[in-house]
Coordinates of C-alpha atoms and ligand atoms in Angstrom, one line a residue:
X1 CA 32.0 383.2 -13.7
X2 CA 32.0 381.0 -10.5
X3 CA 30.8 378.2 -8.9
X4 CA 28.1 379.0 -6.2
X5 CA 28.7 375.5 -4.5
X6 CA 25.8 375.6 -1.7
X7 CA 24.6 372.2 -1.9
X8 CA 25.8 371.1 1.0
X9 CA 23.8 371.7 4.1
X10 CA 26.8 372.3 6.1
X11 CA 28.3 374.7 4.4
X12 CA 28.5 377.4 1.5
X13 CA 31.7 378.2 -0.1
X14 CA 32.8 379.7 -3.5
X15 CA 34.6 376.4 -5.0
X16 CA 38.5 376.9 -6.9
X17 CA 39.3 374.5 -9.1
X18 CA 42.8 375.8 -9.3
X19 CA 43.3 375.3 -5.1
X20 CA 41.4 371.6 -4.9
X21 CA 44.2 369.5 -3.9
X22 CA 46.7 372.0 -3.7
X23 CA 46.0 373.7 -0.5
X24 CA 49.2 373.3 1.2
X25 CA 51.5 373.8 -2.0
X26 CA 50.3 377.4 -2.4
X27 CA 50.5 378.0 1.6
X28 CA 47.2 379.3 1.7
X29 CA 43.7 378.5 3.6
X30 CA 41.2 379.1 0.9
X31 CA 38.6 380.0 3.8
X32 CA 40.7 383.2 4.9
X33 CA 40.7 383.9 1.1
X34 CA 38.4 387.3 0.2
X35 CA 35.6 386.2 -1.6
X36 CA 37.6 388.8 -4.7
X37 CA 40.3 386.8 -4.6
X38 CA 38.4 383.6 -4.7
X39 CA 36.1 384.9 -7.5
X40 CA 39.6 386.1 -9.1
X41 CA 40.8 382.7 -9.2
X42 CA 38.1 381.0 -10.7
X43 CA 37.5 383.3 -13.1
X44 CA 40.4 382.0 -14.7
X45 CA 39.5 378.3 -14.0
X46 CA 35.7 377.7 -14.3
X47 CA 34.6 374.9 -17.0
X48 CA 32.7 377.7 -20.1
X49 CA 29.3 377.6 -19.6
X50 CA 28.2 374.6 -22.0
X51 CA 26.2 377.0 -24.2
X52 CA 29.7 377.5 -25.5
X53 CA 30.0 374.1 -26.2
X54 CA 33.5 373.8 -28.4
X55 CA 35.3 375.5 -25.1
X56 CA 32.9 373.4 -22.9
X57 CA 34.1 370.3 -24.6
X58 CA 37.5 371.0 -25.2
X59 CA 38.3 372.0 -21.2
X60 CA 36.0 369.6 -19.8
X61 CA 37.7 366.1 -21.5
X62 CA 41.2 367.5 -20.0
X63 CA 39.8 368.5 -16.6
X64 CA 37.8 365.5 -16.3
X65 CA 40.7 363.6 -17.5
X66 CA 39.5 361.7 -20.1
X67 CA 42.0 362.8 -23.3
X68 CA 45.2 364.2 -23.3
X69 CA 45.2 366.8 -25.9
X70 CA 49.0 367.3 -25.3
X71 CA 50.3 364.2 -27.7
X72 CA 52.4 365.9 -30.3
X73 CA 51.0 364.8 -33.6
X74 CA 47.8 366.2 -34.9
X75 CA 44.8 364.3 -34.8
X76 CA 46.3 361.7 -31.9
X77 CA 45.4 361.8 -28.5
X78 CA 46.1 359.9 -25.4
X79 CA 43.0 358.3 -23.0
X80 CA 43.7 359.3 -19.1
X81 CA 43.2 356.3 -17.0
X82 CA 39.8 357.9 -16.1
X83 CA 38.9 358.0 -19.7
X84 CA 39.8 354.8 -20.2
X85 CA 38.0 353.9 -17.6
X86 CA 34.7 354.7 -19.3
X87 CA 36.1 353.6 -22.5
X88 CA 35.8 349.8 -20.7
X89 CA 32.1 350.2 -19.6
X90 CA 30.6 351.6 -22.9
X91 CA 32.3 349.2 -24.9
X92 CA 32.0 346.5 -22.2
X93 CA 27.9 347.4 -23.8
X94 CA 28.9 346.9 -27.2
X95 CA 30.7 343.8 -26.7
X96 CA 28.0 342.5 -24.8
X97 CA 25.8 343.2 -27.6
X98 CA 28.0 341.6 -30.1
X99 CA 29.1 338.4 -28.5
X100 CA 25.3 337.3 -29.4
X101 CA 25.9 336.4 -31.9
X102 CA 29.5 337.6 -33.8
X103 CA 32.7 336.1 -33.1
X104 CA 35.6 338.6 -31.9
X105 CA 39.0 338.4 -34.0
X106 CA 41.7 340.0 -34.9
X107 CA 43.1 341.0 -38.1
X108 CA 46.4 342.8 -38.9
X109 CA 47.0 346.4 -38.9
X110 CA 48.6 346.7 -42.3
X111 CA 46.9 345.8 -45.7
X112 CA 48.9 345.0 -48.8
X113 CA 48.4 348.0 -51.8
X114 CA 47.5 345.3 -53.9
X115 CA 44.5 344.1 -51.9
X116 CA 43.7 348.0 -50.6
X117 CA 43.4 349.1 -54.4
X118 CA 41.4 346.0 -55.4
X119 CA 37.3 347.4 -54.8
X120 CA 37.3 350.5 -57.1
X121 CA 34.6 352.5 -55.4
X122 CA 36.0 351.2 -52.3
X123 CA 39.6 352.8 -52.8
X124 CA 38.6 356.1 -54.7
X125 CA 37.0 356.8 -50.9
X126 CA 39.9 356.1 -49.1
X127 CA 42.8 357.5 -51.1
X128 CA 43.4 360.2 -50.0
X129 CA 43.0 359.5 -46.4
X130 CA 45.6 356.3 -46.3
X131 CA 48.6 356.5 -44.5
X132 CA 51.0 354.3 -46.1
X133 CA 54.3 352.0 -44.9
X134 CA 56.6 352.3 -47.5
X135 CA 60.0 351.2 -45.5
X136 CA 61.4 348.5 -43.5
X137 CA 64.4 350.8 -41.9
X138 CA 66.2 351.7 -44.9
X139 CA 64.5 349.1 -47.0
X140 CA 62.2 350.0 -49.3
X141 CA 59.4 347.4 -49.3
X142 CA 58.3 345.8 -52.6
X143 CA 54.5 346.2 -52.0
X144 CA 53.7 349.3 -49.7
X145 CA 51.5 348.7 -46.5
X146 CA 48.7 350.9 -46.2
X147 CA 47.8 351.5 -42.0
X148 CA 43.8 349.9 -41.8
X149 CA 41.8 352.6 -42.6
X150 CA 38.9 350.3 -41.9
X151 CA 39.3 346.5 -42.9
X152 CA 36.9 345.0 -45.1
X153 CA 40.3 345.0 -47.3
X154 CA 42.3 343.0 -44.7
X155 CA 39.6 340.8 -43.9
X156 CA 38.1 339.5 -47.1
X157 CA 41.1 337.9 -49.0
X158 CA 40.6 335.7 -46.1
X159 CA 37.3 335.5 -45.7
X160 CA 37.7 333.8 -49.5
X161 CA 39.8 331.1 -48.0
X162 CA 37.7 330.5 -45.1
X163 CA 33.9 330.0 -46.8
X164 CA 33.9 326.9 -49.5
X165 CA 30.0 325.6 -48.7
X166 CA 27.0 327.4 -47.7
X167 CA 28.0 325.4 -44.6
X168 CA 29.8 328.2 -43.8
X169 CA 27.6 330.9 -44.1
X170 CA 26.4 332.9 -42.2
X171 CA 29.6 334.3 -41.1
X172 CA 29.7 336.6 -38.3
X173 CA 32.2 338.4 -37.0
X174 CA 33.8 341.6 -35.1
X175 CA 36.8 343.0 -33.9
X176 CA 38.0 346.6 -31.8
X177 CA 41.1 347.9 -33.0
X178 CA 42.6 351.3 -33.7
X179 CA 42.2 352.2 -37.3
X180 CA 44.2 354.7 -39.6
X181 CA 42.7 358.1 -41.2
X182 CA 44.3 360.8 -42.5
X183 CA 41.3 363.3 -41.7
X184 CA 41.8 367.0 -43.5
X185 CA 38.9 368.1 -41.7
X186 CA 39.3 369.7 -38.5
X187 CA 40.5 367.2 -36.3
X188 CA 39.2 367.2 -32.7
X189 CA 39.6 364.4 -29.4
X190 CA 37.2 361.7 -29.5
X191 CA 35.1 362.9 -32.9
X192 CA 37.5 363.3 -35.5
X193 CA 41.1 361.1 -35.6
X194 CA 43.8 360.2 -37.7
X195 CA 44.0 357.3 -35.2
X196 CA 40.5 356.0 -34.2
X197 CA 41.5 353.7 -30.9
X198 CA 38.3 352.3 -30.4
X199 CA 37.0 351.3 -33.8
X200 CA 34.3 348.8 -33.4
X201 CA 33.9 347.2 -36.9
X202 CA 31.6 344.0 -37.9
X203 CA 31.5 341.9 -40.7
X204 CA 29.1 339.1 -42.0
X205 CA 28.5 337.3 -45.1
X206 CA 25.7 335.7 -45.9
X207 CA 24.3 333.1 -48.5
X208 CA 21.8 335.5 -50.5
X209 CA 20.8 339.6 -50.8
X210 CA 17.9 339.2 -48.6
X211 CA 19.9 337.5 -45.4
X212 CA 22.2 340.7 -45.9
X213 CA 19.2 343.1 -45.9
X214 CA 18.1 340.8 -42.3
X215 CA 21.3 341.3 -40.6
X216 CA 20.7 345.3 -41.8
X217 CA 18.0 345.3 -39.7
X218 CA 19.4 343.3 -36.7
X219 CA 22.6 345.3 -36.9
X220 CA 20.4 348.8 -36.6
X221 CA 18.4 347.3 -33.5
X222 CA 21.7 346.8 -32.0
X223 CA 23.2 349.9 -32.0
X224 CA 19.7 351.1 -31.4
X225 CA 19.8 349.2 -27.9
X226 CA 23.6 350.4 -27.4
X227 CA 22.5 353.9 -27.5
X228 CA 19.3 353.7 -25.8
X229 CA 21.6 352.6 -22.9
X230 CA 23.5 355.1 -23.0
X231 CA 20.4 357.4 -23.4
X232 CA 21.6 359.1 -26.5
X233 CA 18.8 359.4 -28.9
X234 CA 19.3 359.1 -32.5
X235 CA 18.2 360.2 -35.6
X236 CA 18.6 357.5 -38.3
X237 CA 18.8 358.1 -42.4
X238 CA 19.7 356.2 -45.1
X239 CA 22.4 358.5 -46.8
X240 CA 22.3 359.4 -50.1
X241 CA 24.0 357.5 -52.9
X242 CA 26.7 360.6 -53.3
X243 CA 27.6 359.8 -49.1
X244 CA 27.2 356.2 -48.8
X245 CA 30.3 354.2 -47.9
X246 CA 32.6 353.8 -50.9
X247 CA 31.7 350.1 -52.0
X248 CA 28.4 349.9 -50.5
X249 CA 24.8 349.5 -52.1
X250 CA 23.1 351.2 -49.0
X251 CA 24.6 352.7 -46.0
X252 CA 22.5 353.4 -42.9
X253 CA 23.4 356.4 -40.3
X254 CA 22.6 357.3 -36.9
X255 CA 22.9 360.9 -36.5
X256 CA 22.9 362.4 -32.9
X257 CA 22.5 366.4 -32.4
X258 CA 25.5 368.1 -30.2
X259 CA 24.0 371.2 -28.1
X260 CA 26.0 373.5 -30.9
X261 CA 22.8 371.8 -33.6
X262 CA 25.8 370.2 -35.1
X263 CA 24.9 366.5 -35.9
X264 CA 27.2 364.1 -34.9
X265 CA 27.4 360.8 -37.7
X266 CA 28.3 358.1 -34.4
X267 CA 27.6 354.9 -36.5
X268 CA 26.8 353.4 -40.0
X269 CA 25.2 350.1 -41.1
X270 CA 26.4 348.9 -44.4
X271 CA 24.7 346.9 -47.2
X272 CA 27.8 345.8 -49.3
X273 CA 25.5 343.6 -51.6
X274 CA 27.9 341.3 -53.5
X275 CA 30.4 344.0 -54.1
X276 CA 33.0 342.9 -52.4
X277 CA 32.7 339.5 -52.7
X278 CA 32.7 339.7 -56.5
X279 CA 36.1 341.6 -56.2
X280 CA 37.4 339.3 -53.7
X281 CA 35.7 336.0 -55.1
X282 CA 33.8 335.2 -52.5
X283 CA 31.9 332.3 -53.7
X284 CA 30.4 329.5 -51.9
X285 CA 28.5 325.9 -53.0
X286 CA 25.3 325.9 -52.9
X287 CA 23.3 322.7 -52.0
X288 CA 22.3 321.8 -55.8
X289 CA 26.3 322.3 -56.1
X290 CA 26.2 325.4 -58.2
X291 CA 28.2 327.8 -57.4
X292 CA 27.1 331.8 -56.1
X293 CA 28.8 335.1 -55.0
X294 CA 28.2 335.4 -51.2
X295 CA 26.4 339.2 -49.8
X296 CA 28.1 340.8 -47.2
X297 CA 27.4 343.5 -44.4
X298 CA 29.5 345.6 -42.3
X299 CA 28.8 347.7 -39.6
X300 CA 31.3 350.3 -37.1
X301 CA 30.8 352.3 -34.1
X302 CA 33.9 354.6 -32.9
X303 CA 34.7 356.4 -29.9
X304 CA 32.3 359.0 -31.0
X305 CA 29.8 357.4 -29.1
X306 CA 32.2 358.3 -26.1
X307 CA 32.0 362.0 -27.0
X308 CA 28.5 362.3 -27.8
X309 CA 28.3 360.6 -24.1
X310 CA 29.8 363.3 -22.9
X311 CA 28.3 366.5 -25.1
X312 CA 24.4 365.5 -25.0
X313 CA 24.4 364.6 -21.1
X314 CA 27.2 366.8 -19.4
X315 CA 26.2 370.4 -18.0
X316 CA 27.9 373.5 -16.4
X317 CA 29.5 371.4 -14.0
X318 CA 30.8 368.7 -15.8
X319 CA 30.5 364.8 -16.9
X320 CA 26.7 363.6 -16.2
X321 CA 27.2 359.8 -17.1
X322 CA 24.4 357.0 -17.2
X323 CA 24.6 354.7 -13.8
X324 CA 25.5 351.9 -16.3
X325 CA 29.0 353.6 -17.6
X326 CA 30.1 355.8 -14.9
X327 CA 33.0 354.9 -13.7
X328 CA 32.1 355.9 -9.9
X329 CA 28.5 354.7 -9.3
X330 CA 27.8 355.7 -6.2
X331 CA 30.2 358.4 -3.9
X332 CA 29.7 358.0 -0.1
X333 CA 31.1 361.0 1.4
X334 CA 31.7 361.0 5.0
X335 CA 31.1 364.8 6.2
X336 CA 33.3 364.6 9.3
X337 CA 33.3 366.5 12.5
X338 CA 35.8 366.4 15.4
X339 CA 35.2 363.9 18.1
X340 CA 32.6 362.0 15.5
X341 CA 35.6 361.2 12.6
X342 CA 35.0 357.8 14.0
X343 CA 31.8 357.0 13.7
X344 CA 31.4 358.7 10.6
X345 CA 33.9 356.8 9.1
X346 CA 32.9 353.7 10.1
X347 CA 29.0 353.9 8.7
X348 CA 30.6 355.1 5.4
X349 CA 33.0 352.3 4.9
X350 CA 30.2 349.7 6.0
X351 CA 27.3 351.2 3.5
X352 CA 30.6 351.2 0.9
X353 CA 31.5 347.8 1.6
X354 CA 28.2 346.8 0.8
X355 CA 27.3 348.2 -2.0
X356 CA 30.4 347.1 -3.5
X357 CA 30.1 343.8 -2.1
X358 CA 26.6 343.8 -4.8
X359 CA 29.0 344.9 -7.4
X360 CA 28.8 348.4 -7.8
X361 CA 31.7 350.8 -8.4
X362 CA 31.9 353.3 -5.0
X363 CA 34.4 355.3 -4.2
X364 CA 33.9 356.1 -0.6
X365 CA 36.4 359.6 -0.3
X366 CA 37.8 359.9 2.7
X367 CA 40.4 362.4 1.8
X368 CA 41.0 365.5 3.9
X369 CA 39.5 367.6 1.2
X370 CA 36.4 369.9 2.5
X371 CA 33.1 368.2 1.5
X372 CA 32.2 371.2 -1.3
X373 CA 35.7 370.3 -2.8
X374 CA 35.0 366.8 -2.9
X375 CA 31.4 367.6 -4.5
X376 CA 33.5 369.6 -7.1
X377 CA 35.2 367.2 -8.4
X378 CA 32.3 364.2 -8.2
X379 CA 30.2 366.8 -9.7
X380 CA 33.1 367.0 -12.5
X381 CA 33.6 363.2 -13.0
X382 CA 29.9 362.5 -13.3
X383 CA 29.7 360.2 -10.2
X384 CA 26.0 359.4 -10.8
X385 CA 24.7 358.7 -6.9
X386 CA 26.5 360.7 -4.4
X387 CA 25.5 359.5 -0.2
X388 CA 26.6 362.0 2.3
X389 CA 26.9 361.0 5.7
X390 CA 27.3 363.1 8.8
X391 CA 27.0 362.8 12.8
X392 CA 23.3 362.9 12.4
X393 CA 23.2 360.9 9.8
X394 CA 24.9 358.2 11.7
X395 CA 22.4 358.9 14.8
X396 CA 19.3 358.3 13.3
X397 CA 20.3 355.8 11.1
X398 CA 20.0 357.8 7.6
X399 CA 22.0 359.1 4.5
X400 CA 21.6 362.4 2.5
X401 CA 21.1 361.2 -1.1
X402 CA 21.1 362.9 -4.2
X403 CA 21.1 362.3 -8.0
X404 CA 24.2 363.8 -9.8
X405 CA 21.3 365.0 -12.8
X406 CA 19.3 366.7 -10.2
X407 CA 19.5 369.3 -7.6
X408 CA 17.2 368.2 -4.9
X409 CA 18.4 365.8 -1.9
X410 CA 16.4 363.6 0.3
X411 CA 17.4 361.4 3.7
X412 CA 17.1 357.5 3.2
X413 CA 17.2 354.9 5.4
X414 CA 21.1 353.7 5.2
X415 CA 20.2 350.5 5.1
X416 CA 17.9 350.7 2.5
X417 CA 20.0 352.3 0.2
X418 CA 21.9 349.3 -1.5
X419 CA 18.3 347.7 -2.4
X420 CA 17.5 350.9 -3.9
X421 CA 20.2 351.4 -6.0
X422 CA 19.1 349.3 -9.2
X423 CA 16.0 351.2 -9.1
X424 CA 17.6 354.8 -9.0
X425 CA 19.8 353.9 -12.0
X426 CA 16.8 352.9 -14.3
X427 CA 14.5 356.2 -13.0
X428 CA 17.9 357.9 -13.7
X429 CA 18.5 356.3 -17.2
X430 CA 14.6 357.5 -18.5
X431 CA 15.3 360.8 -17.0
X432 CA 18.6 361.8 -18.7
X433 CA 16.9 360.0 -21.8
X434 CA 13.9 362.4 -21.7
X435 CA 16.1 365.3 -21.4
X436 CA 18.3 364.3 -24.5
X437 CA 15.0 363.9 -26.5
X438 CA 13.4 367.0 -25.7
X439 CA 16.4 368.8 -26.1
X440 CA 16.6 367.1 -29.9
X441 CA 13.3 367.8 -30.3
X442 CA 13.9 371.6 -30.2
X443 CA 16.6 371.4 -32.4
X444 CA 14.0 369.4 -35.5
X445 CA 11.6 371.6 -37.7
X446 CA 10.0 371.0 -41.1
X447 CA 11.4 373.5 -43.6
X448 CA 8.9 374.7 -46.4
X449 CA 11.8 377.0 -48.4
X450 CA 15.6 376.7 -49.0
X451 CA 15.6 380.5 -47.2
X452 CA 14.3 378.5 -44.3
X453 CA 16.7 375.9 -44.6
X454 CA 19.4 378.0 -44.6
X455 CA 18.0 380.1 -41.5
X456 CA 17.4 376.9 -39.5
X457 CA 20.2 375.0 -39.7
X458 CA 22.5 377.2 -37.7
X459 CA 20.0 376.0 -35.4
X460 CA 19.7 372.6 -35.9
X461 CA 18.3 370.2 -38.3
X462 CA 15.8 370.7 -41.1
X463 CA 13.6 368.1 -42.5
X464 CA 12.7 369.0 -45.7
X465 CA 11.6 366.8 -49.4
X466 CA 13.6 365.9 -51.6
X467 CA 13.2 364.9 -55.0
X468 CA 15.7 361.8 -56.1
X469 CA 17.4 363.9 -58.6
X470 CA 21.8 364.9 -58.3
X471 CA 20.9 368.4 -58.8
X472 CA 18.8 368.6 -56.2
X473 CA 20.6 367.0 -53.6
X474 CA 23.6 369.1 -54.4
X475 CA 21.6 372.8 -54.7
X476 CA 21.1 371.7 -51.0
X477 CA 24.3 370.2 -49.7
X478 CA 25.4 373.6 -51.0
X479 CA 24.1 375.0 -47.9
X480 CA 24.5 372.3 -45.6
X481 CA 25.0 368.2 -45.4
X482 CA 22.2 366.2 -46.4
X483 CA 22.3 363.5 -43.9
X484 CA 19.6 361.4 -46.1
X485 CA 15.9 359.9 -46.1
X486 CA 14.5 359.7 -42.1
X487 CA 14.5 356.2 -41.3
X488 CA 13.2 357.0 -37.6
X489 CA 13.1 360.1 -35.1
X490 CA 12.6 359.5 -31.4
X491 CA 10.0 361.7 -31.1
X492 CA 7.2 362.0 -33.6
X493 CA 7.0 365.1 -36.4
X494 CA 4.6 366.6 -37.9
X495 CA 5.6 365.6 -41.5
X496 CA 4.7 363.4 -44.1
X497 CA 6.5 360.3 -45.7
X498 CA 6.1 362.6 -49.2
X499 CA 5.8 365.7 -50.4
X500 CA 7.2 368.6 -52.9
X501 CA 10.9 368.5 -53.2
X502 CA 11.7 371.7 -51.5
X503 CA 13.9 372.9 -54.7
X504 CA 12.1 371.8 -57.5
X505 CA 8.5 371.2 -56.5
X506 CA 8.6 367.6 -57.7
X507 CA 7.8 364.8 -55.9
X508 CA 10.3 363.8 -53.2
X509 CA 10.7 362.2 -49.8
X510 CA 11.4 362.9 -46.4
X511 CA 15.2 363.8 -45.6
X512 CA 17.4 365.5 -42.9
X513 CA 20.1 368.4 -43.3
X514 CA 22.1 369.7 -40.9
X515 CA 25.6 371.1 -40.1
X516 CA 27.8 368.3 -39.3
X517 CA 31.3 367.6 -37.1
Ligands
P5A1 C1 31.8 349.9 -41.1 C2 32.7 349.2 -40.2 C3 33.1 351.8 -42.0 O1 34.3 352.1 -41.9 N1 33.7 349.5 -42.3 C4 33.8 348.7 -41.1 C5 32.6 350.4 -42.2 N2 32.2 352.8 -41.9 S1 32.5 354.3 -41.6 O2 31.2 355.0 -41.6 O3 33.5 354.8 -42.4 O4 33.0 354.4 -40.1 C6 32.2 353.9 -39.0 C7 32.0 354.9 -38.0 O5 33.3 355.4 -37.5 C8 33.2 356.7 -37.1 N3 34.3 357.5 -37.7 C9 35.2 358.2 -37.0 N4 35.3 358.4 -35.7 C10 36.4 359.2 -35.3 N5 37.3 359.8 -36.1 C11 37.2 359.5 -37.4 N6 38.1 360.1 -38.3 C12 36.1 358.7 -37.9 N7 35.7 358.3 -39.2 C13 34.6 357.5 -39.0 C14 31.9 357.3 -37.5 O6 31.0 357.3 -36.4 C15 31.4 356.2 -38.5 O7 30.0 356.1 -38.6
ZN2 ZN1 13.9 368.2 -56.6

């Protein structure tokens, strides 16, 4: 296995991770290398092919530095500042999205047993996934402190203080904060935690069942938007009752598929009803001046949407990320030659400068690395727009462009570029967007028989019918998650609303089963 690096005009060279960088430390030229040894080397080094997609993943968020998978507790993992970095522009999205119309807050990380065991559905969910505080140094504390494992139990003891009137209703409101869950399943970076960093969670409370049901909606077209600019395409159920969240009347999912056909759950929409607010006496004053319990929604998002970011864009040679979240927009690489370092340099600071000036995020790399090593690792971080410039280039005026999605290059007028750059991102957006869906497409089909079921899902996901009774449901969870009724697809399907339940013949609905993470 080994990178055949040729895209540069200038020259063709067998890239080594393992030597980027570290040229001088090992003493060696890699150019008087033998090709053997060079092929050698990578062998060892070379990102897995991402039709092995749990190595794929696993070495790609270390060499791309995005997690640390080092951290020595299980299920904990540390963001790289380059993570981090896209971290801040996806959630920069969803923050966007939410100061609409929710106000951020903050709540406390630990929750009183007493208020945690209140909701009985609620708690029989979270049990056994609580981590508790049950000292203060030697002291033993008189009411242990459950770690948030989400916080509709920290928030709603106050949310009865705050709302008296129906003056005070609606009630919106979000917060990001790291959340607590002591996952037995296997735990993996970004998709499953025992600490979830970058839980997104919302909360509203409204005056009757129907406003809930409305913020349902608006809540799904939100995270709908979020992904669509991230160009993830999802699949969307409402899950059945045995899987919706412990307290809830209705929980709404949005499924994406990871190129293994393993769905990905990377957000939920909650309809609490009154639920909770019966528990925690919620009750505001109507306008007659009777009195009513108030309905409440609540709806998360984790750093899953960071992973799937990664899985359903990235290829054999690393991160592809939308123009929107990539940390390094645009890469000007000056391809230097002696006697024109000069010049060079000086066009690709000046196209840098401007493009930055129109706020973009360039790195213009003027390290001594060769130009295939600096594609490498562009190539790895998922710089969408890469410029080259060379002697020519500066002579006539031009820039090799390329798209980090596609192979070909084309010459552009320099100063043209920065106008263009908007334009590229959207035709670049709809591109990678296209490609997730086909690739989703592939991995649907209607399933007539459980023996088809049971074949298909190592493939992907099976839409099948389903009849509303228990038995049913759990004949086929036997053989793999039922992920629910299809609220939407992407793409259209060949498959009606209704039709015979695919284990008992009755009548039954439309639903989706898969293998999940
Ligand atoms: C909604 C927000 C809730 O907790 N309370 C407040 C509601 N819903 S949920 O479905 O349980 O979680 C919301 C989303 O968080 C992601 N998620 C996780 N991500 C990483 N590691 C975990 N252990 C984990 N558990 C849940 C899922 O995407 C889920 O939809
Ligand atoms: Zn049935």
């Amino acid at each position: 296995m080994h990178f055949d690096c040729n895209f540069t005009p200038y020259l063709s060279l067998k890239i080594n991770p393992d030597l980027i960088g570290h040229e001088r430390n090992l003493n060696i030229v890699p150019e008087v290398l033998s090709q053997a040894q060079e092929v050698m080397i990578m062998e060892k080094k070379a990102l897995p092919p991402k039709s092995e997609f749990s190595e794929w993943y696993h070495e790609l968020i270390q060499r791309a530095e995005i997690m640390d998978v080092r951290y020595p507790v299980k299920g904990l993992y540390v963001w790289f500042p380059f993570g981090f970095r896209i971290r801040k522009e996806v959630y920069g999205i969803l923050r966007e999205i939410m100061d609409r119309e929710h106000d951020e807050v903050y709540f406390p990380a630990l929750i009183p047993e007493t208020e945690l065991g209140k909701e009985g559905e609620h708690i029989k969910g979270f049990e056994n996934e609580v981590y508790w505080v049950t000292h203060g140094g030697t002291t033993p504390l008189d009411v242990k402190l459950a770690l948030r494992p989400t916080s509709e139990t920290a928030m709603y003891p106050m949310f009865k203080l705050w709302i008296r009137s129906h003056a005070d209703l609606p009630l919106k409101v979000y917060q990001i904060v790291n959340t607590f869950r002591y996952e037995t399943k296997h735990t993996r970076p970004l998709i499953r935690l025992r600490e979830i960093t970058s839980f997104k969670e919302a909360h509203t409370v409204h005056a009757t069942f129907e406003e809930a049901e409305e913020q349902v909606k608006k809540a799904m077209s939100y995270y709908k938007e979020f992904y669509d600019r991230l160009a993830i395409p999802c699949l969307i159920c409402r899950r059945p009752e045995w899987d919706k969240f412990p307290g809830a009347v209705y929980t709404m999912a949005f499924d994406t598929i990871m190129p293994d056909g393993k769905t990905l759950q990377i957000g939920t929409v909650h309809n609490l009803g009154d639920n909770f607010a019966r528990t925690f006496n919620i009750e505001y004053e109507m306008p007659n001046g009777e009195h009513s319990f108030a309905y409440q929604t609540c709806y998360g998002i984790s750093e899953r949407c960071v992973a799937a970011l990664i899985s359903v864009h990235g290829d054999d040679l690393g991160l592809i990320l939308p123009f929107e979240v990539s940390p390094v927009q645009v890469v000007v690489i000056p391809v230097l030659y002696k006697g024109k370092e000069e010049a060079v340099l000086k066009a690709a600071r000046e196209l840098g400068e401007e493009l930055k000036r129109r706020g973009y995020r360039v790195v213009v790399d003027e390290s001594d690395e060769r130009p295939g090593a600096k594609y490498y690792t562009w190539e790895l971080k998922g710089a969408a727009i890469r410029v080259e410039i060379g002697p020519r280039e500066v002579d006539e005026g031009t820039a090799v462009v390329s798209f980090r999605d596609e192979k070909k290059k084309f010459s552009v007028k320099r100063d043209e570029i920065p106008e263009k750059v908007e334009e590229w991102a959207k035709e670049m957006r709809e591109r990678l967007y296209a490609r997730a869906v086909e690739a989703m497409k592939e991995r649907v089909k209607y399933c007539n028989s459980l023996e088809e079921v049971e074949e298909w899902i190592k493939k992907g996901v099976a839409l099948v019918h389903l009849c509303d009774s228990e038995e049913c449901g759990a004949k086929l969870d036997e053989i793999a998650s039922v992920l629910g009724e299809v609220f939407e697809l992407p793409f259209e399907v060949s498959a009606e609303k209704k039709g015979k339940c695919v284990v008992c013949g009755r009548e039954g609905r439309l639903n989706a089963v898969a293998r999940t993470y």
